[in-house]
Amino acid sequence: MTVLQTRVDMSTALGAAPIPSPVLTASGCSAFGRELEPFVDLSAIGAVVTKSVQLRPRSGRPTPRMAETPSGMLNSIGLQGPGIDGLLADELPWLAERGARAFVSIAGTRVEDFAELAARLRGVPGVLGLEVNISCPNVESRGEVFACDPVAASDVIAAVRAAADAAHPVYAKLSPDVTDIVGVARAVTGAGADGLSMINTLLGLVIDPDTMRPVLGGVTGGLSGPAIRPVALRCVWQVHQALPEVPILGMGGIRTGLDALQFVLAGASAVSVGTAVFNDPSAVARVHAELAAALEQRGFASLREAVGYAHR
Amino acid sequence: MTVLQTRVDMSTALGAAPIPSPVLTASGCSAFGRELEPFVDLSAIGAVVTKSVQLRPRSGRPTPRMAETPSGMLNSIGLQGPGIDGLLADELPWLAERGARAFVSIAGTRVEDFAELAARLRGVPGVLGLEVNISCPNVESRGEVFACDPVAASDVIAAVRAAADAAHPVYAKLSPDVTDIVGVARAVTGAGADGLSMINTLLGLVIDPDTMRPVLGGVTGGLSGPAIRPVALRCVWQVHQALPEVPILGMGGIRTGLDALQFVLAGASAVSVGTAVFNDPSAVARVHAELAAALEQRGFASLREAVGYAHR
Amino acid sequence: MSALTRPAPRAYAPPVQRTVEVIGRRPVEAYVELTLAAPEIAERAEPGQFVAFAVGGPTSGLLLRRSIAISTAEAGVVTVVVSAAGPGSTWLTERRVGDALDVVGPLGRRFPDPPPGARALLVGGGYGAAALVGLAARLRDRGCPVDVVAGAAGADRLCSVQELTGLADRLEVTTDDGSSGRRGLVTLAVDELLPEAGVVYACGPMPMLRAVADAATARGIPSYVAVEESMACGIGVCMTCVLPVVGEDGRTRFSRSCTEGPVFGGDRVRFADVGALPWDVVGADAMGVVAP
Amino acid sequence: MSALTRPAPRAYAPPVQRTVEVIGRRPVEAYVELTLAAPEIAERAEPGQFVAFAVGGPTSGLLLRRSIAISTAEAGVVTVVVSAAGPGSTWLTERRVGDALDVVGPLGRRFPDPPPGARALLVGGGYGAAALVGLAARLRDRGCPVDVVAGAAGADRLCSVQELTGLADRLEVTTDDGSSGRRGLVTLAVDELLPEAGVVYACGPMPMLRAVADAATARGIPSYVAVEESMACGIGVCMTCVLPVVGEDGRTRFSRSCTEGPVFGGDRVRFADVGALPWDVVGADAMGVVAP
Ligand SMILES: Cc1cc2nc3c(=O)[nH]c(=O)nc-3n(C[C@H](O)[C@H](O)[C@H](O)COP(=O)(O)OP(=O)(O)OC[C@H]3O[C@@H](n4cnc5c(N)ncnc54)[C@H](O)[C@@H]3O)c2cc1C
Ligand SMILES: Cc1cc2nc3c(=O)[nH]c(=O)nc-3n(C[C@H](O)[C@H](O)[C@H](O)COP(=O)(O)OP(=O)(O)OC[C@H]3O[C@@H](n4cnc5c(N)ncnc54)[C@H](O)[C@@H]3O)c2cc1C
Ligand SMILES: Cc1cc2nc3c(=O)[nH]c(=O)nc-3n(C[C@H](O)[C@H](O)[C@H](O)COP(=O)(O)O)c2cc1C
Ligand SMILES: Cc1cc2nc3c(=O)[nH]c(=O)nc-3n(C[C@H](O)[C@H](O)[C@H](O)COP(=O)(O)O)c2cc1C
Ligand code: FES
Ligand code: FES
């Protein structure tokens, strides 16, 4: 990464964990970081947010798993991954060796799964903290997604906070597919979340005009990319407005430093770059550099000064 | 409009009201139809869905009222319009003279407003039916949007159905910004809606990197255009799946005949073309022609056969 | 204030939508002049009107058309001058001869004819001067004496000066930095030429329009300004492009600059209230704005 | 079945991201061949690898890169052959000499070397033949005898036949409609040449790869196929491009065709299960799929 040397102090934090850059990868959009090595200095970015991991290895869903959409894409990967054992054995040591910070995304279908994952990650070298992907179906509630129910969402967060390493900030990752995102945000921070990751994908569907059936094996999928950026920004704005003390990791369609700046001004103290990495494998580093330059141009001495500035 | 002469029977209906084409304008995206006359034969399209009208004339919000976004736009017009008197005096007679069908969108901030509007439109020549824009703040519930609360939404629809001309189908226009759109759909059809218009815009925000403030005077605005198409299709799919008997007027990012086809296959028996008109003033007619050709290529003898086909 | 102007007249002909060919491209200082083979638009166009281009090509993520004033329209050819402001206009400036462009036009209202025997003062700011070339030619053809003031921030932002020189009786150039013509705002020259003018036409940035309109109105001279408001549709269906404009009945309405403008009487636009919602705009009460 | 192949080896060098210039454009039947000045990619590229292009330019609504096989890479120049399938590939075919393209590559694994002394049979379907040109040249340089079968639906869908004629000992052409070469599928010619082959390399549509791989495996001949799966990232981070592939431990995994492929052992890809989730794929149990 060629970090443009600006005079802007770009350091920030996830909860109490300091990071040198506010720009991170997004869960599921940079795997476990390895493949970005040719394009990005992994130790210089804020953190590698790893693909959501569950207790057991998962094959993920059958293909097709994606459909391109106007300025975005739909995916239905089904959380393919090595499971927590594989993560601990292979991926986290690899990142730790390189001095990269891992912000580990965990997922499950039961409250206890999440808690067990958090416990397994206690004290693991290189782990900076946990992002809790609650956009998963809750097997105990007829498959309703945790993130769509403030009570279920807080149960998960409370359990994770209790089980997790005290030094690990716990971020709850919220879904935009709710009537009242502020209500969910309040519930999970009440339950102990140290911060909020916003937003996960929007539920979408594409039909193949040739087969005349849904493109994705899983019928619906998650919409991401610049198309959803205005929705993501609105969520960040609303939650920061209501809960100005709660740190936000903003994401959804960030492609440039000026996109990231919008999230910062709306209230995010750090951002994740997801789908844009598919377009530009060096996007995370580029966004950092562009954001630093944009802040400098606007006379900010530090990133922190700009957080939530649009509300003032 | 150069309707390609296909062998496909394109006739359909809004509730019990027959229309010769399944392609309509979208409320607020073609004003009251006049300005499209140089580009489209207004009597040949399904109907002109008029800009949502309220009881009194409204200035709408101050500018800026829009921001372009990737494959979409954000608007915050604030329902500028002539009020029901102006509509009845100027706009509806103009449409009726030309043999154009008006599907009149009504809006209000109180249940009684909606009912009064419906009553005023009874027996008015050229009025085909009513689309009830419930994406408005409910003054009696601290400004919560009717469409986000199944109870408030059904109250409006029940009142409108009771007050409206019996010959006027009443369509409830749903917002995608809810946790459970099927629940809202069930509630409003239970309250007497003859059909559902889906979807209204998604709530979004854009921040101007120069002023470092929200672009729109109204802070947030409605996101529309191809960017939201996958979300709109998902909503149509879910509701048709749950309530296959309920007619759906599908919309959200339709730009081509193949886009419209996706909505039909997902369960819409008619579609509205909104933002795409800003890109192509003849879009409504073009989409009709392209949809007819696409249906013919796929061996459908009529539009009706294709409605909901992707579920079968 | 009693109104000096009547609302600009509607266009004679409705707009058309056509795919046209770029037949000329010429960088002119900071701008690019594009020449289009667009017979059906050229034959309908009147000075003051504009066209709207689809931008970005078939894979474009830019959905909205870009409005560009018509500079000249004759013999089947339409000329526009484009400034690369953002992604859409930049794309336009990158078109090459032989490329096809999807264009809708002519749109909006035209500059009204001058009062009989009046001397016309045309004031253009930046690329706004381009929109006055067709008007100057028409006025000249009709025997109306024409003075022109063209101003810009710097020499490279001046526009169409050569064309206007050939058409005007007198032409004054001003630049903010003095890099061409006189140093200062257009009002410097306008103030000098205004006493002789019977009508003023202006096109350029809003603060310039405001200054020119105010100066004309103060002297009781009718003025017509072609405004530039952010537009989503350009054809009058979206209501994004409104300004507070005083109607013939004296009441202020939010008027669409694409279809009720872009040409408005300079004394009718409430420049100070652009971007606000004054209580006396028709329908402001329904928005909850109350008289102070 | 005991495995005949080992997984394709990783690339020697990591990929780079560069803006490169189009220095040649040539329509070849139904396709367009683009020649790119891309020294850093050319020097790293190995036969079987591909590049990924950003498409649509700066205003594009197409976010994802398009993967295109490298046909040849030598002397700083990379050649690709593009078929206009949808909007992205169509945009690519419309590029002109002098245009810049944003490209990432070389990506994916390469074709492994042939067993010593083996005669190689290369089978290309449609534009898939282009991906074999570099391989054929390399094999020939190393003294490996090369037979080639190029097939397509019709004559206009054949690709790189001229280049391959110059490199192959024997070249057979087949078309489904008989418009060029023999009428029929590639398997017609493959069945004849296979007995002499010590290794098979194939690139083309999945049904063709399946038929060729099955024929080779049935005869105990190792085969390597370059598959084409829908890709969102091309670099291994998104997991959209997976296929059920049998690993060295005999267990089937959903393997990424961009980084663990696109070259796979023909006997390792479970063609019949592409697009399905067989119970014995590692991690299928966690998806709720149970052994029958
Ligand atoms: C009647 C009229 C005549 C014009 N004539 C000319 C001309 O002759 N030459 C010229 O260079 N420019 C002209 N403009 C301005 C030109 O339309 C804008 O510069 C252009 O739309 C900006 O698009 P962009 O993608 O480059 O910038 P962006 O700022 O990215 O545009 C974003 C969105 O805002 C809209 N927008 C932004 N600024 C304007 C604006 N000033 N007016 C209308 N819409 C805007 C765009 O259409 C787009 O939808 C004219 C505008 C109007 C309304
Ligand atoms: C390893 C590899 C090598 C290839 N080599 C060539 C080649 O040499 N010449 C050539 O013409 N084409 C090649 N293709 C296919 C080419 O990538 C697709 O035709 C192209 O991506 C389609 O994009 P589109 O916008 O035209 O079509 P669309 O169908 O609109 O594409 C929509 C989306 O699906 C993806 N997609 C669709 N089809 C494919 C596909 N077959 N493979 C990967 N992604 C796909 C696109 O990347 C895009 O994200 C190759 C594909 C792969 C995976
Ligand atoms: C292919 C893909 C896979 C994803 N996988 C995950 C995941 O495993 N866990 C998670 O929390 N979010 C996942 N996401 C969501 C992203 O982390 C992010 O919240 C979302 O895509 C919005 O950001 P973007 O527009 O920058 O991609 C995934 C997104 C994509 C596109
Ligand atoms: C400028 C603009 C104004 C709109 N005004 C209204 C309105 O008055 N009433 C309404 O029900 N929907 C309104 N809508 C929403 C559209 O009718 C439609 O539901 C939405 O834009 C999605 O469709 P589209 O993507 O095709 O535009 C408006 C949309 C836009 C872009
Ligand atoms: S730009 Fe749409 S009404 Fe003027
Ligand atoms: S295309 Fe993304 S992992 Fe293969």
PDB file of N, CA and C in Angstrom, chain A residues 164-211:
ATOM      1  N   ALA A 164     -16.903 -13.604  25.392  1.00  0.00           N
ATOM      2  CA  ALA A 164     -15.732 -13.145  24.641  1.00  0.00           C
ATOM      3  C   ALA A 164     -14.619 -12.662  25.559  1.00  0.00           C
ATOM      4  N   ASP A 165     -13.442 -12.654  25.034  1.00  0.00           N
ATOM      5  CA  ASP A 165     -12.283 -12.031  25.655  1.00  0.00           C
ATOM      6  C   ASP A 165     -12.643 -10.590  26.020  1.00  0.00           C
ATOM      7  N   ALA A 166     -12.342 -10.196  27.251  1.00  0.00           N
ATOM      8  CA  ALA A 166     -12.696  -8.838  27.677  1.00  0.00           C
ATOM      9  C   ALA A 166     -12.001  -7.791  26.817  1.00  0.00           C
ATOM     10  N   ALA A 167     -10.849  -8.154  26.257  1.00  0.00           N
ATOM     11  CA  ALA A 167     -10.110  -7.192  25.439  1.00  0.00           C
ATOM     12  C   ALA A 167     -10.664  -7.098  24.014  1.00  0.00           C
ATOM     13  N   HIS A 168     -11.583  -7.980  23.663  1.00  0.00           N
ATOM     14  CA  HIS A 168     -12.123  -7.965  22.306  1.00  0.00           C
ATOM     15  C   HIS A 168     -13.390  -7.118  22.225  1.00  0.00           C
ATOM     16  N   PRO A 169     -13.333  -6.020  21.495  1.00  0.00           N
ATOM     17  CA  PRO A 169     -14.591  -5.300  21.261  1.00  0.00           C
ATOM     18  C   PRO A 169     -15.544  -6.194  20.478  1.00  0.00           C
ATOM     19  N   VAL A 170     -16.817  -6.110  20.831  1.00  0.00           N
ATOM     20  CA  VAL A 170     -17.849  -6.889  20.148  1.00  0.00           C
ATOM     21  C   VAL A 170     -18.738  -5.926  19.361  1.00  0.00           C
ATOM     22  N   TYR A 171     -18.725  -6.085  18.042  1.00  0.00           N
ATOM     23  CA  TYR A 171     -19.571  -5.256  17.184  1.00  0.00           C
ATOM     24  C   TYR A 171     -20.734  -6.106  16.671  1.00  0.00           C
ATOM     25  N   ALA A 172     -21.932  -5.556  16.751  1.00  0.00           N
ATOM     26  CA  ALA A 172     -23.100  -6.243  16.188  1.00  0.00           C
ATOM     27  C   ALA A 172     -23.306  -5.743  14.776  1.00  0.00           C
ATOM     28  N   LYS A 173     -23.433  -6.674  13.843  1.00  0.00           N
ATOM     29  CA  LYS A 173     -23.632  -6.262  12.447  1.00  0.00           C
ATOM     30  C   LYS A 173     -25.120  -6.268  12.121  1.00  0.00           C
ATOM     31  N   LEU A 174     -25.627  -5.091  11.793  1.00  0.00           N
ATOM     32  CA  LEU A 174     -27.069  -4.925  11.637  1.00  0.00           C
ATOM     33  C   LEU A 174     -27.518  -5.093  10.189  1.00  0.00           C
ATOM     34  N   SER A 175     -28.736  -5.557  10.074  1.00  0.00           N
ATOM     35  CA  SER A 175     -29.379  -5.688   8.767  1.00  0.00           C
ATOM     36  C   SER A 175     -30.227  -4.449   8.510  1.00  0.00           C
ATOM     37  N   PRO A 176     -30.224  -3.951   7.256  1.00  0.00           N
ATOM     38  CA  PRO A 176     -31.074  -2.797   6.934  1.00  0.00           C
ATOM     39  C   PRO A 176     -32.532  -3.206   6.707  1.00  0.00           C
ATOM     40  N   ASP A 177     -32.797  -4.510   6.645  1.00  0.00           N
ATOM     41  CA  ASP A 177     -34.140  -4.975   6.293  1.00  0.00           C
ATOM     42  C   ASP A 177     -35.078  -4.971   7.492  1.00  0.00           C
ATOM     43  N   VAL A 178     -35.123  -3.852   8.175  1.00  0.00           N
ATOM     44  CA  VAL A 178     -35.987  -3.746   9.347  1.00  0.00           C
ATOM     45  C   VAL A 178     -36.741  -2.425   9.310  1.00  0.00           C
ATOM     46  N   THR A 179     -37.870  -2.391   9.992  1.00  0.00           N
ATOM     47  CA  THR A 179     -38.681  -1.173  10.038  1.00  0.00           C
ATOM     48  C   THR A 179     -37.979  -0.094  10.851  1.00  0.00           C
ATOM     49  N   ASP A 180     -37.255  -0.532  11.892  1.00  0.00           N
ATOM     50  CA  ASP A 180     -36.712   0.441  12.831  1.00  0.00           C
ATOM     51  C   ASP A 180     -35.298   0.054  13.233  1.00  0.00           C
ATOM     52  N   ILE A 181     -34.329   0.498  12.454  1.00  0.00           N
ATOM     53  CA  ILE A 181     -32.944   0.077  12.732  1.00  0.00           C
ATOM     54  C   ILE A 181     -32.438   0.697  14.026  1.00  0.00           C
ATOM     55  N   VAL A 182     -32.959   1.867  14.370  1.00  0.00           N
ATOM     56  CA  VAL A 182     -32.531   2.497  15.626  1.00  0.00           C
ATOM     57  C   VAL A 182     -32.960   1.627  16.809  1.00  0.00           C
ATOM     58  N   GLY A 183     -34.134   1.045  16.699  1.00  0.00           N
ATOM     59  CA  GLY A 183     -34.609   0.159  17.770  1.00  0.00           C
ATOM     60  C   GLY A 183     -33.680  -1.039  17.955  1.00  0.00           C
ATOM     61  N   VAL A 184     -33.263  -1.637  16.863  1.00  0.00           N
ATOM     62  CA  VAL A 184     -32.348  -2.782  16.956  1.00  0.00           C
ATOM     63  C   VAL A 184     -31.009  -2.312  17.524  1.00  0.00           C
ATOM     64  N   ALA A 185     -30.546  -1.157  17.069  1.00  0.00           N
ATOM     65  CA  ALA A 185     -29.268  -0.620  17.545  1.00  0.00           C
ATOM     66  C   ALA A 185     -29.311  -0.388  19.055  1.00  0.00           C
ATOM     67  N   ARG A 186     -30.389   0.185  19.507  1.00  0.00           N
ATOM     68  CA  ARG A 186     -30.555   0.408  20.949  1.00  0.00           C
ATOM     69  C   ARG A 186     -30.533  -0.907  21.714  1.00  0.00           C
ATOM     70  N   ALA A 187     -31.249  -1.884  21.195  1.00  0.00           N
ATOM     71  CA  ALA A 187     -31.347  -3.167  21.885  1.00  0.00           C
ATOM     72  C   ALA A 187     -29.971  -3.824  22.010  1.00  0.00           C
ATOM     73  N   VAL A 188     -29.227  -3.879  20.915  1.00  0.00           N
ATOM     74  CA  VAL A 188     -27.946  -4.590  20.983  1.00  0.00           C
ATOM     75  C   VAL A 188     -26.893  -3.813  21.777  1.00  0.00           C
ATOM     76  N   THR A 189     -26.944  -2.501  21.740  1.00  0.00           N
ATOM     77  CA  THR A 189     -25.966  -1.784  22.571  1.00  0.00           C
ATOM     78  C   THR A 189     -26.361  -1.930  24.034  1.00  0.00           C
ATOM     79  N   GLY A 190     -27.662  -1.955  24.296  1.00  0.00           N
ATOM     80  CA  GLY A 190     -28.117  -2.234  25.656  1.00  0.00           C
ATOM     81  C   GLY A 190     -27.618  -3.599  26.135  1.00  0.00           C
ATOM     82  N   ALA A 191     -27.516  -4.525  25.224  1.00  0.00           N
ATOM     83  CA  ALA A 191     -27.077  -5.882  25.576  1.00  0.00           C
ATOM     84  C   ALA A 191     -25.561  -6.002  25.641  1.00  0.00           C
ATOM     85  N   GLY A 192     -24.856  -4.903  25.405  1.00  0.00           N
ATOM     86  CA  GLY A 192     -23.411  -4.955  25.605  1.00  0.00           C
ATOM     87  C   GLY A 192     -22.554  -4.799  24.364  1.00  0.00           C
ATOM     88  N   ALA A 193     -23.159  -4.562  23.195  1.00  0.00           N
ATOM     89  CA  ALA A 193     -22.331  -4.366  21.994  1.00  0.00           C
ATOM     90  C   ALA A 193     -21.446  -3.138  22.195  1.00  0.00           C
ATOM     91  N   ASP A 194     -20.175  -3.272  21.849  1.00  0.00           N
ATOM     92  CA  ASP A 194     -19.252  -2.144  21.966  1.00  0.00           C
ATOM     93  C   ASP A 194     -19.323  -1.235  20.752  1.00  0.00           C
ATOM     94  N   GLY A 195     -19.939  -1.738  19.702  1.00  0.00           N
ATOM     95  CA  GLY A 195     -20.055  -0.953  18.480  1.00  0.00           C
ATOM     96  C   GLY A 195     -20.994  -1.644  17.526  1.00  0.00           C
ATOM     97  N   LEU A 196     -21.268  -0.960  16.412  1.00  0.00           N
ATOM     98  CA  LEU A 196     -22.213  -1.476  15.426  1.00  0.00           C
ATOM     99  C   LEU A 196     -21.565  -1.484  14.051  1.00  0.00           C
ATOM    100  N   SER A 197     -21.720  -2.597  13.333  1.00  0.00           N
ATOM    101  CA  SER A 197     -21.316  -2.647  11.930  1.00  0.00           C
ATOM    102  C   SER A 197     -22.571  -2.491  11.100  1.00  0.00           C
ATOM    103  N   MET A 198     -22.556  -1.547  10.182  1.00  0.00           N
ATOM    104  CA  MET A 198     -23.752  -1.268   9.402  1.00  0.00           C
ATOM    105  C   MET A 198     -23.339  -0.877   8.000  1.00  0.00           C
ATOM    106  N   ILE A 199     -23.878  -1.523   7.010  1.00  0.00           N
ATOM    107  CA  ILE A 199     -24.980  -2.450   7.053  1.00  0.00           C
ATOM    108  C   ILE A 199     -24.586  -3.770   6.380  1.00  0.00           C
ATOM    109  N   ASN A 200     -25.336  -4.790   6.688  1.00  0.00           N
ATOM    110  CA  ASN A 200     -25.252  -6.020   5.912  1.00  0.00           C
ATOM    111  C   ASN A 200     -26.035  -5.801   4.615  1.00  0.00           C
ATOM    112  N   THR A 201     -26.066  -6.802   3.779  1.00  0.00           N
ATOM    113  CA  THR A 201     -26.749  -6.682   2.485  1.00  0.00           C
ATOM    114  C   THR A 201     -28.265  -6.548   2.645  1.00  0.00           C
ATOM    115  N   LEU A 202     -28.914  -6.022   1.600  1.00  0.00           N
ATOM    116  CA  LEU A 202     -30.382  -5.976   1.532  1.00  0.00           C
ATOM    117  C   LEU A 202     -30.861  -7.247   0.835  1.00  0.00           C
ATOM    118  N   LEU A 203     -31.988  -7.761   1.281  1.00  0.00           N
ATOM    119  CA  LEU A 203     -32.507  -8.967   0.643  1.00  0.00           C
ATOM    120  C   LEU A 203     -33.054  -8.614  -0.744  1.00  0.00           C
ATOM    121  N   GLY A 204     -32.577  -9.343  -1.741  1.00  0.00           N
ATOM    122  CA  GLY A 204     -32.997  -9.054  -3.114  1.00  0.00           C
ATOM    123  C   GLY A 204     -33.216 -10.324  -3.909  1.00  0.00           C
ATOM    124  N   LEU A 205     -33.675 -10.134  -5.129  1.00  0.00           N
ATOM    125  CA  LEU A 205     -33.977 -11.273  -6.007  1.00  0.00           C
ATOM    126  C   LEU A 205     -33.747 -10.847  -7.450  1.00  0.00           C
ATOM    127  N   VAL A 206     -33.230 -11.754  -8.247  1.00  0.00           N
ATOM    128  CA  VAL A 206     -33.135 -11.527  -9.688  1.00  0.00           C
ATOM    129  C   VAL A 206     -33.675 -12.765 -10.380  1.00  0.00           C
ATOM    130  N   ILE A 207     -34.470 -12.548 -11.428  1.00  0.00           N
ATOM    131  CA  ILE A 207     -34.999 -13.668 -12.200  1.00  0.00           C
ATOM    132  C   ILE A 207     -34.290 -13.697 -13.544  1.00  0.00           C
ATOM    133  N   ASP A 208     -33.879 -14.881 -13.946  1.00  0.00           N
ATOM    134  CA  ASP A 208     -33.198 -15.049 -15.225  1.00  0.00           C
ATOM    135  C   ASP A 208     -34.255 -15.049 -16.325  1.00  0.00           C
ATOM    136  N   PRO A 209     -34.174 -14.091 -17.247  1.00  0.00           N
ATOM    137  CA  PRO A 209     -35.216 -14.041 -18.269  1.00  0.00           C
ATOM    138  C   PRO A 209     -35.186 -15.243 -19.219  1.00  0.00           C
ATOM    139  N   ASP A 210     -34.099 -15.989 -19.231  1.00  0.00           N
ATOM    140  CA  ASP A 210     -34.052 -17.168 -20.099  1.00  0.00           C
ATOM    141  C   ASP A 210     -34.676 -18.395 -19.418  1.00  0.00           C
ATOM    142  N   THR A 211     -34.191 -18.708 -18.224  1.00  0.00           N
ATOM    143  CA  THR A 211     -34.761 -19.865 -17.530  1.00  0.00           C
ATOM    144  C   THR A 211     -36.112 -19.523 -16.911  1.00  0.00           C
TER     145      THR A 211
END
